[in-house]
mmCIF file of C-alpha atoms in Angstrom:
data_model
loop_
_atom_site.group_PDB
_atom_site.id
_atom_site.type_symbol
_atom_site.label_atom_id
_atom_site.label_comp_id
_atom_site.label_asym_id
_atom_site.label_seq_id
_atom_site.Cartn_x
_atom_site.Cartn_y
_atom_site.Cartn_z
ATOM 1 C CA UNK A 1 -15.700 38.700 8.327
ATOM 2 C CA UNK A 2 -11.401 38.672 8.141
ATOM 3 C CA UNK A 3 -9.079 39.336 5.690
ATOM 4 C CA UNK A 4 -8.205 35.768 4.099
ATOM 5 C CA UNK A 5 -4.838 36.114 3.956
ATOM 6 C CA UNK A 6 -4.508 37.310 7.729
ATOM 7 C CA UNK A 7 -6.880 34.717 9.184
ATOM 8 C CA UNK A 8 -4.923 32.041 11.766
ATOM 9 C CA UNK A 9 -6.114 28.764 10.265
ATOM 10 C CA UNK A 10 -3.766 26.885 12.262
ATOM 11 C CA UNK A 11 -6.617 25.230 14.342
ATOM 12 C CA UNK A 12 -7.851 23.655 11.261
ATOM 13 C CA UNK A 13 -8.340 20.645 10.170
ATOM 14 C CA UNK A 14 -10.680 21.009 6.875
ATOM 15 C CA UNK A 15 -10.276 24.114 5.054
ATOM 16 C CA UNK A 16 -13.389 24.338 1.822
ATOM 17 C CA UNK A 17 -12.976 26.695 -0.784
ATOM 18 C CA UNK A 18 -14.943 28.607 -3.292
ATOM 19 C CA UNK A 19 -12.172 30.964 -4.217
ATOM 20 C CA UNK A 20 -10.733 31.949 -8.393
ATOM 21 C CA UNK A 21 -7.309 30.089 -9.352
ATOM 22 C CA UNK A 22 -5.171 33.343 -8.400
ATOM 23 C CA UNK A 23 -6.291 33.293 -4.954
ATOM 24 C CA UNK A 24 -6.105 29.797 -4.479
ATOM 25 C CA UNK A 25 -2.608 30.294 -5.734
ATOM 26 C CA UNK A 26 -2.006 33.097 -3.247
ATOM 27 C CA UNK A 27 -2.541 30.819 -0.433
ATOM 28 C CA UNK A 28 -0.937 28.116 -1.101
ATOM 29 C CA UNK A 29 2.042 28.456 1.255
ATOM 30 C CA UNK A 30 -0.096 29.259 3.960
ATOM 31 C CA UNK A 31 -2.208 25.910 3.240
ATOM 32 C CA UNK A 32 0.760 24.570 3.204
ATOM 33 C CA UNK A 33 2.308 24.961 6.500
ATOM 34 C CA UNK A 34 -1.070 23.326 8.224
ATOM 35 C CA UNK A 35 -0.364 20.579 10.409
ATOM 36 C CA UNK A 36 0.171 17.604 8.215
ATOM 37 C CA UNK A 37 -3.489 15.507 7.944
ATOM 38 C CA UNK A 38 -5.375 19.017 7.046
ATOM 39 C CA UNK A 39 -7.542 18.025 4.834
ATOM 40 C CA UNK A 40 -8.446 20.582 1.754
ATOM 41 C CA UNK A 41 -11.438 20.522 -0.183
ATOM 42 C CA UNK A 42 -11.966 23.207 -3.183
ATOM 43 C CA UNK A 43 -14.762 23.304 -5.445
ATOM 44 C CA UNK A 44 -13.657 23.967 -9.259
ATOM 45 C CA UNK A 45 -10.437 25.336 -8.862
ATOM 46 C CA UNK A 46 -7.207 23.790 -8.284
ATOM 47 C CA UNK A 47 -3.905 24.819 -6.314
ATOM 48 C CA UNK A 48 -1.778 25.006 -9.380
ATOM 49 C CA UNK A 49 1.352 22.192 -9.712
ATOM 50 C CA UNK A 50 0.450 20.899 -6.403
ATOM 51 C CA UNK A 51 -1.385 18.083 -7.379
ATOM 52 C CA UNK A 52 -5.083 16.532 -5.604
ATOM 53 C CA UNK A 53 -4.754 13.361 -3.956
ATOM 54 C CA UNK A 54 -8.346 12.788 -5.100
ATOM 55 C CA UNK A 55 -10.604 14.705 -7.288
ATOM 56 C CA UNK A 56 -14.708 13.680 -8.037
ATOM 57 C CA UNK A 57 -16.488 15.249 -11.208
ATOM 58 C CA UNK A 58 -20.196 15.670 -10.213
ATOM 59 C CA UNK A 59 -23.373 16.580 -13.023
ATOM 60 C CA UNK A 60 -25.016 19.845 -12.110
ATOM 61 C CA UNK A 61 -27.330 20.037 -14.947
ATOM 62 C CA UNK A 62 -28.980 23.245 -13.369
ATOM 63 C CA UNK A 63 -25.638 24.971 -13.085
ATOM 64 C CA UNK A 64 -25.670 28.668 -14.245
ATOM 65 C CA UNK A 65 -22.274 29.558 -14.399
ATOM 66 C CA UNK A 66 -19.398 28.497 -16.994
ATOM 67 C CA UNK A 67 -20.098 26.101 -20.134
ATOM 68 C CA UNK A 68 -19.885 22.852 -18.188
ATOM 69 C CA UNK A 69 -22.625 21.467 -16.310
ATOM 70 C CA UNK A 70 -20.554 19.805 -13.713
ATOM 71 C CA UNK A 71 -18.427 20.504 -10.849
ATOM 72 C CA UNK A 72 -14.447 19.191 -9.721
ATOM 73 C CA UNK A 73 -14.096 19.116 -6.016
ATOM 74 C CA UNK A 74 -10.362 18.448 -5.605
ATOM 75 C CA UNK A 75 -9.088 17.340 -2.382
ATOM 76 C CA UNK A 76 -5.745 17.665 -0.697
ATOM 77 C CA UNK A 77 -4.122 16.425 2.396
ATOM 78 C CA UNK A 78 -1.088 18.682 3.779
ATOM 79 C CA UNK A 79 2.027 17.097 3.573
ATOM 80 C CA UNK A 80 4.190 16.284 6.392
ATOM 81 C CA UNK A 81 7.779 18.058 5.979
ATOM 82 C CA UNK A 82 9.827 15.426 4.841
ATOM 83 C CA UNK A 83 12.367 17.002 2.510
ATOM 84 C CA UNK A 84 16.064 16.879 3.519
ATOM 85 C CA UNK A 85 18.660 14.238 5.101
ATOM 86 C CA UNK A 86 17.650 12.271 7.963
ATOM 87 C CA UNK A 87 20.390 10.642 10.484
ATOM 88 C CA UNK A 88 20.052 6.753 12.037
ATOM 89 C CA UNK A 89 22.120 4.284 14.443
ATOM 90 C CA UNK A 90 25.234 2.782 12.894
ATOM 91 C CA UNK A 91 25.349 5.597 9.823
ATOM 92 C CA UNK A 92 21.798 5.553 8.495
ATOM 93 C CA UNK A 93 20.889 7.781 6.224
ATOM 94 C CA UNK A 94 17.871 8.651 4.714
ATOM 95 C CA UNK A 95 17.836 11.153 1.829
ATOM 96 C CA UNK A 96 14.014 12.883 0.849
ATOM 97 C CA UNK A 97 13.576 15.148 -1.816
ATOM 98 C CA UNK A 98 10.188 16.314 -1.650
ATOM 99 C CA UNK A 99 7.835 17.922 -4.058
ATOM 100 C CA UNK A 100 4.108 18.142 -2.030
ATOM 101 C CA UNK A 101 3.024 14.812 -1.603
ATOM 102 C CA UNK A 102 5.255 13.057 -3.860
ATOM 103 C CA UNK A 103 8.770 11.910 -2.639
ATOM 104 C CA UNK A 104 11.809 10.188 -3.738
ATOM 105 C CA UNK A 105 14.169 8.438 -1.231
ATOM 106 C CA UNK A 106 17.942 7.160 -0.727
ATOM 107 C CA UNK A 107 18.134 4.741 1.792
ATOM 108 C CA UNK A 108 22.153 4.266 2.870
ATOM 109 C CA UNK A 109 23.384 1.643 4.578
ATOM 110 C CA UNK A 110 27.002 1.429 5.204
ATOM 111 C CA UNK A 111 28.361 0.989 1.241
ATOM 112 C CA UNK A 112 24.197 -0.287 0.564
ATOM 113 C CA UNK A 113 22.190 1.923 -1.218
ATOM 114 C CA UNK A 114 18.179 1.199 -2.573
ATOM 115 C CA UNK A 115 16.305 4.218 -4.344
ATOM 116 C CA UNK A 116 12.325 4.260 -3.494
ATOM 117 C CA UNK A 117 9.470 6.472 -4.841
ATOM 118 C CA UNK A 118 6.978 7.548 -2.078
ATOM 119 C CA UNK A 119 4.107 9.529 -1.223
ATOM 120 C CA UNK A 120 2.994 11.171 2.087
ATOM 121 C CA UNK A 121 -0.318 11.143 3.138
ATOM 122 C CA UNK A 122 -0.400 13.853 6.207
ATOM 123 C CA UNK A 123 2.189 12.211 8.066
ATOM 124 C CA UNK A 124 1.906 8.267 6.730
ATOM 125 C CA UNK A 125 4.883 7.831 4.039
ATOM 126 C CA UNK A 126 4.583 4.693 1.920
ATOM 127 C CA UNK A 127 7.507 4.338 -1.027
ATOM 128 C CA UNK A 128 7.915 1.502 -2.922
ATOM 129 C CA UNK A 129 11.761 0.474 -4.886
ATOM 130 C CA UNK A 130 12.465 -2.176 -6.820
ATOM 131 C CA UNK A 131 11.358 -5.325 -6.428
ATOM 132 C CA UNK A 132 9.110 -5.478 -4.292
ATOM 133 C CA UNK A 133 10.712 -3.678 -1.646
ATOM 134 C CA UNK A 134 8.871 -0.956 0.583
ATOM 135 C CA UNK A 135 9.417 1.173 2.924
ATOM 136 C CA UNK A 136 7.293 2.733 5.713
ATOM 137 C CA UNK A 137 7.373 5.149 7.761
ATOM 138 C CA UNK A 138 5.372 8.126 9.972
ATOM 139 C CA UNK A 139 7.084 11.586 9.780
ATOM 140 C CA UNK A 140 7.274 13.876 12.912
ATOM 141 C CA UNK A 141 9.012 17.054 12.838
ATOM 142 C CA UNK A 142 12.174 16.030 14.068
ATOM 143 C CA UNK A 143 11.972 12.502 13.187
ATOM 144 C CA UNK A 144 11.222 9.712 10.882
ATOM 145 C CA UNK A 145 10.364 6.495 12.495
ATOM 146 C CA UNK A 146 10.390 3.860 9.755
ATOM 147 C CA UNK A 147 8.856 0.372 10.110
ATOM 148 C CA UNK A 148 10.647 -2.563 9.287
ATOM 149 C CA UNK A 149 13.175 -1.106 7.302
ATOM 150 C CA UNK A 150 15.399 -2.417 4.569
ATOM 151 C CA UNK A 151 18.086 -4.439 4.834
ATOM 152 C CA UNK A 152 17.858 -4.795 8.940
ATOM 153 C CA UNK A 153 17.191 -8.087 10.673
ATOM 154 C CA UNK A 154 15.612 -8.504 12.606
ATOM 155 C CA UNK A 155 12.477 -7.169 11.528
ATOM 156 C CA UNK A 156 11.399 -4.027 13.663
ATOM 157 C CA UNK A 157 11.356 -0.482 13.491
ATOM 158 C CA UNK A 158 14.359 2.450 13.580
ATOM 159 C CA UNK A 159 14.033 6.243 14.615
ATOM 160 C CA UNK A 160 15.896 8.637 12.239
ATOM 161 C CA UNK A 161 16.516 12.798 13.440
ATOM 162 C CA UNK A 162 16.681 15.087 10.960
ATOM 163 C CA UNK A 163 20.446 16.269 9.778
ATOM 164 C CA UNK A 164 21.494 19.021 11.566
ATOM 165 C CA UNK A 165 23.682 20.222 8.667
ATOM 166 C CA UNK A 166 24.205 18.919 5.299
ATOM 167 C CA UNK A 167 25.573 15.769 6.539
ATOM 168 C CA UNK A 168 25.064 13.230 9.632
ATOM 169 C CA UNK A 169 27.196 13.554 12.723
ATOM 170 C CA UNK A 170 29.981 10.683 11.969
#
C-alpha cells in the first residue's frame, strides 16, 4: 500500500484504473509525463478534456452499482512532447501546437508554407494537409525526425532539434 499521488510510476508501461472522476483528474499531469507509448486503461471514468484514443462499452447485466448495466473502459496512450518550434537544415521549421494527442502543424520552407492536422500516438505522429499531403514523423525529446517530408526531393527523411528560443538559429 502507497499514497497514489507519491507512487514513482515512471517504470510503467500500463497504468489500470478504478478510481472517481476527481481523482482521475488529480493525476492527470502525472499520467501525463509517462514516457510516451504508456498505455492507460480506466474503467468508467474518464480523464476529463483529454480525450481516449479508444473507448469499448461492454453489457454487465449483473452489475450492482449505478443505473447502467454496462461498463466504458477508455484507453489512452501518453503523448510524446511535441508542442513548440522545431529547427531543420537550410531554415526548416516546424511549428506544433499541441493539445494531448491532437496536433496542428506549420511546415516552413524558405517563403513555402503547408498547414497539417496530426495526431501522436506515443511517439508515432501522422498529420494529414490538404490534398493529399502527409506528413510523418517519430518524436524524441530533442528531435523530430520526419519521413519523407514535404516539398524535398529527393524522397528521404530530415532530423529537426527543438528551438532553443522562440525562434531558429539563422
Amino acid at each position: 500500500e502507497q499514497d497514489l499521488f507519491s507512487t514513482d510510476l515512471s517504470t510503467a508501461s500500463v497504468i489500470t484504473m478504478y478510481l472517481l472522476p476527481e481523482v482521475n483528474l488529480q493525476l492527470r499531469p502525472s499520467l501525463l509525463k509517462l514516457a510516451p507509448g504508456t498505455r492507460i486503461v480506466s474503467h468508467d471514468w474518464d480523464l476529463g478534456d483529454w480525450w481516449p484514443d479508444e473507448t469499448l462499452t461492454v453489457d454487465v447485466p449483473d452489475k450492482k452499482i449505478g443505473r447502467e448495466k454496462l461498463s466504458r473502459l477508455h484507453r489512452w496512450v501518453v503523448p510524446a512532447r511535441a508542442d513548440g518550434l522545431w529547427c531543420g537544415p537550410g531554415g526548416l521549421q516546424l511549428r506544433v501546437t499541441q493539445r494531448y494527442q491532437s496536433a496542428q502543424l506549420q511546415w516552413r520552407q524558405g517563403t513555402r508554407e503547408r498547414a497539417f492536422q496530426g495526431r501522436l500516438d506515443g511517439r508515432q505522429l501522422l498529420a494529414l494537409g490538404a490534398g493529399s499531403a502527409r506528413l510523418q514523423a517519430r518524436v524524441e525529446d530533442d528531435r523530430i525526425d520526419v519521413l519523407n517530408p514535404p516539398g524535398r526531393r529527393p524522397a528521404g527523411s530530415v532530423s529537426l532539434s527543438r528551438a532553443p528560443g522562440s525562434d531558429c538559429p539563422a
